[in-house]
Amino acid sequence: MDGGIDLKKKQTVKRAAFLIGAILYTLAGCVKQTDTPIVSETMEGAQEPQKEESIQGEKKGMLANAKEVRQQADVPETYTLEIPSEDITIMGNVNVETPKKERIPVIEVQYLSYTEEELEAIKELLKEEVGITEWSPKSQDNPETYMSPDQTYTLSLAKGNKQELPMVWLSCPGISDSSNKEDGTMDLSGFSMSEKERKAFQQEMESKAKHLMEEMGMKDFHLEEVRWRQLSVSKDYSWSLSGKYGLRLYYRRRVEDMMLVHSEWGYPAQYVEFLYKEDGTLLSVKNIGREELRVTSEYAEFLLPFSSVSQVFEQCMKTRPINPEADLKSDISILTEGYPGAVPHDYLTITEVKLAYGLEYGEAGGRTGKLVPVWAFYGREERGFQDQNGVELMIPRTSLNGGKSELLLVVNAQNGSVYGKE
């Protein structure tokens, strides 16, 4: 038995050495190679031989002395950074979220299509939810599309296969929440609800959304983001703000106390969105993707030190391309009037870092896969201006993502590979 333990230790050392090379290879594809070590010295120390008695002691005390994930991967409570470079300044001071557990379970994934019976049940459920008498077929193409009698609602349904995603999408064709960055910002200056009333309304809508998800067989989805939106209406083939507001709720699956945030190439991990009008009217339901999960008896055997993962993230962020014209509402010449030689400069503020699950399918277009631990980095990006000496000018910064915190990068927690944004 002890010989088996020693062999497993040697295999772990070999795996660690291989993963070090994998991270270096990842960084080579993301940025120029640096002289800074990517894996800390504690990793190198793992290669020293252990005495037989220490191995036996480790085995006996494994459960009693087990460390939580935070300790295993040397994860700090707070991630603090400030990195200035020519085109972008990266900064942040945020808590790092990890599950309070000792091991990360390996979870098997089965891509799941809808059956005809399931889609029929969903049609009936949504018909009752929006208060109509029937769905009129509009198109039998893929996805199948239906219209309410008054043409207020459209419902699109797709079973899902290797070429398409399973999909349930209820929408109001004549109403939009202005999802583009310019018109969809959280300007609540014209909103009559007080902050207290908005919170009460949000709680009520969350309860309605949760009940609807449970009716659709989704009980392990958790609220990830809430956004108040300005609503626009369509008239004469153009859109204009209606003066009304809507609440968008964004849900992701949570498994073993870890959010499922990302998938690799192929099918995206399932997510659900709801949009409610300020009077409580349901405007849209978007349920995209579908998978069945099964917790196995296996666990992730190795996690990289957080210092290695954060270095991968920082190197990739420093080399993000900058587009001087991107997402600015005003002409640059107007913004920089009186500041000759002004140079556009991005300011990226890290808002959230958490250990989550990423979805990997066994092969492109495959139907089985697994969830793997990943680090998800979120942030807000603004555009400002600097002078020729790198000093920021007194020009108001402009948000490049509507003031919204967005997923910036996903890094595999076991081998350092980079997935990028969905």
XYZ file of C-alpha atoms in Angstrom:
422
model
C 0.000 0.000 0.000
C 2.846 2.434 0.881
C 4.512 1.746 -2.445
C 1.268 2.691 -4.157
C 1.169 5.958 -2.263
C 4.781 6.699 -3.239
C 3.969 6.015 -6.885
C 1.007 8.367 -6.706
C 3.253 11.065 -5.251
C 5.708 10.656 -8.107
C 2.882 10.864 -10.612
C 1.692 14.084 -8.956
C 5.178 15.560 -9.227
C 5.341 14.663 -12.915
C 1.904 16.191 -13.431
C 2.989 19.398 -11.681
C 6.084 19.627 -13.877
C 3.966 19.130 -16.985
C 1.517 21.815 -15.881
C 4.335 24.303 -15.325
C 5.296 23.806 -18.942
C 1.656 24.170 -19.983
C 1.382 27.556 -18.296
C 4.567 28.795 -19.877
C 3.238 27.692 -23.237
C -0.061 29.485 -22.554
C 1.703 32.723 -21.717
C 3.830 32.444 -24.832
C 0.631 32.521 -26.878
C -0.841 35.367 -24.835
C 2.160 37.639 -24.329
C 5.899 37.720 -24.786
C 7.739 35.328 -22.508
C 8.965 36.897 -19.261
C 11.838 36.003 -16.935
C 9.533 35.964 -13.928
C 8.819 32.458 -12.576
C 5.209 31.507 -13.209
C 4.939 28.868 -10.464
C 6.005 29.730 -6.938
C 8.829 28.085 -5.011
C 6.381 26.057 -2.976
C 5.666 24.105 -6.143
C 9.332 23.334 -6.638
C 9.523 22.144 -3.070
C 6.974 19.464 -3.870
C 9.614 17.715 -5.947
C 11.784 16.880 -2.922
C 11.626 13.192 -1.890
C 9.661 12.398 1.252
C 10.532 9.834 3.850
C 8.300 6.789 4.055
C 7.176 7.584 7.590
C 6.086 11.104 6.583
C 3.978 9.646 3.783
C 2.320 7.276 6.255
C 1.678 10.144 8.618
C 0.176 12.188 5.794
C -2.123 9.323 4.909
C -3.309 8.863 8.508
C -3.846 12.555 9.101
C -5.255 13.393 5.678
C -8.807 14.003 6.830
C -7.922 15.531 10.183
C -5.468 18.016 8.673
C -7.169 18.617 5.332
C -6.849 22.191 4.118
C -9.572 24.175 2.444
C -9.174 25.046 -1.221
C -8.021 28.564 -0.316
C -5.027 27.177 1.574
C -4.223 24.485 -0.977
C -3.885 27.025 -3.796
C -2.404 29.792 -1.622
C -5.351 32.055 -2.410
C -5.206 35.471 -0.705
C -8.283 36.947 0.892
C -7.785 40.073 -1.212
C -6.361 40.479 -4.705
C -4.664 43.866 -5.012
C -2.892 45.152 -8.090
C -1.980 48.336 -9.928
C -0.165 47.810 -13.210
C 0.423 50.808 -15.481
C 1.493 50.210 -19.079
C 1.532 52.182 -22.302
C -2.054 51.515 -23.369
C -3.854 50.314 -20.236
C -3.715 50.637 -16.460
C -4.993 47.612 -14.555
C -6.033 48.063 -10.944
C -8.131 46.403 -8.300
C -8.606 45.589 -4.634
C -11.220 42.853 -4.392
C -12.046 39.837 -2.250
C -11.239 36.503 -3.865
C -14.133 34.031 -3.654
C -13.465 30.341 -3.031
C -15.797 27.587 -1.826
C -15.398 26.595 1.812
C -14.486 23.000 1.075
C -11.446 20.767 1.000
C -11.835 19.228 -2.449
C -13.409 20.172 -5.756
C -15.659 17.383 -7.079
C -15.375 16.280 -10.701
C -18.809 16.523 -12.318
C -19.852 14.758 -15.484
C -21.941 16.618 -18.062
C -24.443 15.241 -20.524
C -25.624 17.578 -23.279
C -29.415 17.342 -23.189
C -31.938 17.986 -25.952
C -35.616 18.737 -25.354
C -38.280 16.192 -26.198
C -41.491 17.122 -28.004
C -43.401 16.522 -24.782
C -41.134 18.856 -22.800
C -41.496 21.668 -25.332
C -45.275 21.265 -25.369
C -45.344 21.527 -21.578
C -43.206 24.694 -21.743
C -45.551 26.208 -24.359
C -48.511 25.629 -22.040
C -46.663 26.995 -19.031
C -45.645 30.221 -20.780
C -49.114 30.612 -22.292
C -50.580 30.715 -18.798
C -47.760 32.937 -17.511
C -48.433 35.717 -20.050
C -52.218 35.265 -19.974
C -53.038 34.297 -23.559
C -55.434 31.669 -24.910
C -53.252 30.016 -27.555
C -50.040 30.086 -29.585
C -50.410 30.515 -33.326
C -47.700 28.825 -35.450
C -45.613 31.396 -37.301
C -42.770 29.267 -38.640
C -42.023 25.556 -38.532
C -38.390 26.121 -39.377
C -35.713 25.522 -36.811
C -36.357 26.970 -34.273
C -40.129 26.673 -34.359
C -41.754 30.074 -33.817
C -45.177 30.936 -32.400
C -47.080 34.211 -31.992
C -49.694 35.305 -29.467
C -53.131 36.257 -30.908
C -52.506 39.978 -30.336
C -48.945 39.647 -31.699
C -47.500 40.968 -28.435
C -45.389 37.878 -27.772
C -43.196 35.634 -29.881
C -42.039 32.224 -28.669
C -39.116 30.380 -30.271
C -38.363 26.754 -29.392
C -35.505 24.470 -30.453
C -34.942 20.883 -29.338
C -31.185 21.116 -29.799
C -28.717 18.847 -31.561
C -25.067 18.899 -32.658
C -25.676 21.933 -34.881
C -28.002 23.965 -32.665
C -28.536 24.830 -29.032
C -31.611 23.826 -27.055
C -33.540 27.056 -26.725
C -36.650 28.574 -25.176
C -37.005 32.256 -26.031
C -40.080 34.321 -25.204
C -39.935 37.950 -26.323
C -42.000 41.036 -27.110
C -41.003 42.096 -30.652
C -42.190 45.671 -30.111
C -40.310 46.276 -26.849
C -36.572 46.248 -26.260
C -34.457 46.841 -23.174
C -31.807 48.560 -25.280
C -29.142 45.922 -24.773
C -26.552 47.969 -26.669
C -24.113 49.855 -24.458
C -25.113 53.393 -25.411
C -28.843 53.178 -24.734
C -28.875 50.477 -22.079
C -27.082 52.258 -19.269
C -28.560 52.511 -15.785
C -29.834 56.085 -16.030
C -32.638 56.087 -13.472
C -33.098 59.849 -13.377
C -36.529 59.603 -14.982
C -37.682 56.623 -12.908
C -40.473 57.297 -10.425
C -39.693 54.366 -8.102
C -37.722 55.104 -4.955
C -34.768 52.909 -4.025
C -36.896 51.169 -1.385
C -39.632 50.490 -3.933
C -37.094 49.159 -6.440
C -35.716 46.698 -3.894
C -39.212 45.474 -3.006
C -40.082 45.115 -6.690
C -36.871 43.202 -7.350
C -37.631 40.734 -4.558
C -41.107 40.179 -5.980
C -39.796 39.581 -9.500
C -37.067 37.248 -8.243
C -39.758 35.173 -6.543
C -41.773 34.992 -9.778
C -38.688 34.060 -11.826
C -37.648 31.382 -9.337
C -41.118 29.830 -9.420
C -41.135 29.815 -13.225
C -37.700 28.194 -13.379
C -38.804 25.493 -10.961
C -41.861 24.837 -13.122
C -39.468 24.422 -16.066
C -37.352 21.932 -14.101
C -34.458 24.268 -13.201
C -33.907 24.295 -9.444
C -30.145 24.794 -9.208
C -29.960 28.196 -10.931
C -28.947 31.234 -8.908
C -29.163 34.953 -9.552
C -25.858 36.290 -10.842
C -26.726 39.795 -12.042
C -29.537 42.364 -11.806
C -29.895 45.301 -14.185
C -32.504 48.020 -14.457
C -32.951 48.927 -18.110
C -34.551 51.721 -20.074
C -37.228 50.293 -22.365
C -37.581 51.256 -26.014
C -40.559 50.746 -28.311
C -40.641 50.132 -32.039
C -42.632 52.419 -34.300
C -42.330 53.014 -38.049
C -39.249 50.779 -38.248
C -37.303 52.742 -35.636
C -36.741 52.514 -31.906
C -37.260 55.253 -29.316
C -37.131 55.359 -25.526
C -40.556 54.819 -23.990
C -39.916 56.483 -20.634
C -40.555 53.128 -18.968
C -38.090 50.838 -17.225
C -37.570 47.121 -16.943
C -35.705 44.779 -14.619
C -33.446 42.129 -16.173
C -32.491 39.133 -14.036
C -29.594 36.965 -15.153
C -29.230 33.425 -13.773
C -26.503 30.796 -13.956
C -26.285 27.292 -12.615
C -24.541 26.836 -9.263
C -23.038 23.432 -8.544
C -21.343 22.373 -5.326
C -21.323 26.015 -4.198
C -19.499 27.088 -7.377
C -21.043 29.063 -10.245
C -20.913 27.558 -13.733
C -19.532 30.571 -15.593
C -17.981 29.438 -18.817
C -17.721 26.806 -21.506
C -15.004 26.065 -23.979
C -15.507 25.998 -27.741
C -18.807 24.447 -28.707
C -21.966 24.731 -26.647
C -22.223 27.498 -24.034
C -23.146 26.611 -20.486
C -26.859 27.014 -19.884
C -28.069 30.400 -18.692
C -31.468 32.009 -18.116
C -32.621 35.627 -18.346
C -35.897 37.305 -17.404
C -37.065 40.818 -18.232
C -39.964 42.330 -16.292
C -41.614 45.668 -16.962
C -41.901 48.078 -14.023
C -45.583 47.102 -13.614
C -44.633 43.405 -13.258
C -45.457 42.350 -16.836
C -43.192 39.580 -18.112
C -41.501 40.822 -21.288
C -39.024 38.069 -22.039
C -37.620 34.718 -20.979
C -34.377 33.500 -22.499
C -33.304 29.942 -21.622
C -30.297 29.001 -23.754
C -28.424 25.691 -23.681
C -29.182 22.645 -21.603
C -27.178 20.019 -19.785
C -27.597 17.295 -17.197
C -24.997 17.111 -14.430
C -23.834 14.203 -12.263
C -21.468 14.546 -9.307
C -18.875 11.741 -9.377
C -16.716 10.226 -6.642
C -13.603 11.823 -8.167
C -11.967 15.119 -7.226
C -9.669 17.641 -8.853
C -6.227 16.399 -7.852
C -4.240 19.592 -8.345
C -4.776 23.355 -8.277
C -2.207 25.905 -9.375
C -1.109 28.543 -6.867
C -3.254 31.646 -7.288
C -0.120 33.724 -7.874
C 0.503 31.744 -11.064
C -3.073 32.151 -12.279
C -3.150 35.880 -11.531
C 0.071 36.345 -13.460
C -1.480 34.677 -16.504
C -4.457 37.034 -16.191
C -2.321 40.152 -15.777
C -0.100 39.338 -18.746
C -3.122 38.796 -20.980
C -4.800 42.006 -19.827
C -1.663 44.078 -20.450
C -1.660 43.052 -24.109
C -5.325 43.795 -24.821
C -5.548 45.842 -28.030
C -6.813 49.408 -27.685
C -9.077 51.003 -30.300
C -9.083 54.808 -29.975
C -12.565 55.059 -31.505
C -14.178 52.195 -29.618
C -17.473 52.821 -27.822
C -17.034 56.564 -27.340
C -20.281 58.525 -27.671
C -18.529 61.794 -28.428
C -15.988 62.621 -31.084
C -12.443 62.357 -29.734
C -11.567 65.801 -31.091
C -14.331 67.297 -28.943
C -13.303 65.353 -25.833
C -9.667 66.372 -26.180
C -10.262 70.017 -27.127
C -7.704 72.125 -25.291
C -5.448 69.130 -24.691
C -3.056 68.891 -27.651
C -1.260 65.567 -27.926
C -3.828 63.711 -25.796
C -3.444 59.934 -26.084
C -6.315 57.484 -25.413
C -5.675 55.251 -22.408
C -7.787 52.459 -20.930
C -8.385 51.984 -17.203
C -9.418 48.456 -16.232
C -10.766 48.007 -12.708
C -11.037 44.441 -11.435
C -14.372 44.048 -9.637
C -14.642 40.341 -8.873
C -12.490 37.199 -8.816
C -13.905 33.775 -8.007
C -13.206 30.080 -8.331
C -15.957 28.620 -10.486
C -16.681 25.750 -12.849
C -15.984 25.710 -16.571
C -17.713 23.342 -18.965
C -15.566 21.144 -21.203
C -16.938 18.673 -23.719
C -14.812 15.697 -24.656
C -14.660 16.639 -28.337
C -15.978 19.295 -30.684
C -19.708 18.734 -31.072
C -19.617 16.016 -28.403
C -22.479 15.315 -26.023
C -20.547 14.311 -22.892
C -17.981 16.233 -20.910
C -17.083 17.441 -17.436
C -16.898 20.520 -15.244
C -13.418 21.728 -14.338
C -12.330 24.368 -11.794
C -11.536 27.747 -13.360
C -10.768 31.236 -12.144
C -13.182 33.887 -13.424
C -12.031 37.518 -13.519
C -14.566 40.345 -13.863
C -14.046 44.045 -14.365
C -15.134 47.438 -15.687
C -13.247 49.271 -18.412
C -13.102 53.025 -18.986
C -11.464 55.198 -21.610
C -9.480 58.212 -20.471
C -6.622 60.276 -21.894
C -3.008 60.856 -20.955
C -0.410 63.367 -22.027
C 2.853 62.416 -23.704
C 4.433 61.805 -20.285
C 1.822 59.247 -19.242
C -0.039 61.567 -16.854
C -3.839 61.325 -16.936
C -5.531 64.461 -18.240
C -8.524 66.108 -16.580
C -10.901 64.691 -19.180
C -13.865 62.683 -17.783
C -13.458 58.979 -18.388
C -16.001 57.214 -20.603
C -17.266 53.739 -19.725
C -16.614 51.132 -22.404
C -19.206 48.683 -21.086
C -22.026 50.861 -19.783
C -20.627 50.854 -16.262
C -21.317 47.142 -16.110
C -18.951 44.590 -14.612
C -18.227 41.980 -17.292
C -16.435 38.661 -17.482
C -12.936 39.478 -18.724
C -11.072 36.202 -18.734
C -11.359 32.610 -17.568
C -8.221 30.702 -16.575
C -8.148 26.942 -15.994
C -7.253 26.445 -12.313
C -5.396 23.203 -13.006
C -3.216 23.945 -16.044
C -3.389 27.715 -16.601
C -4.939 27.577 -20.063
C -6.975 30.633 -21.071
C -10.531 30.396 -22.328
C -11.315 34.091 -22.838
C -14.823 35.554 -22.930
C -17.912 33.643 -24.013
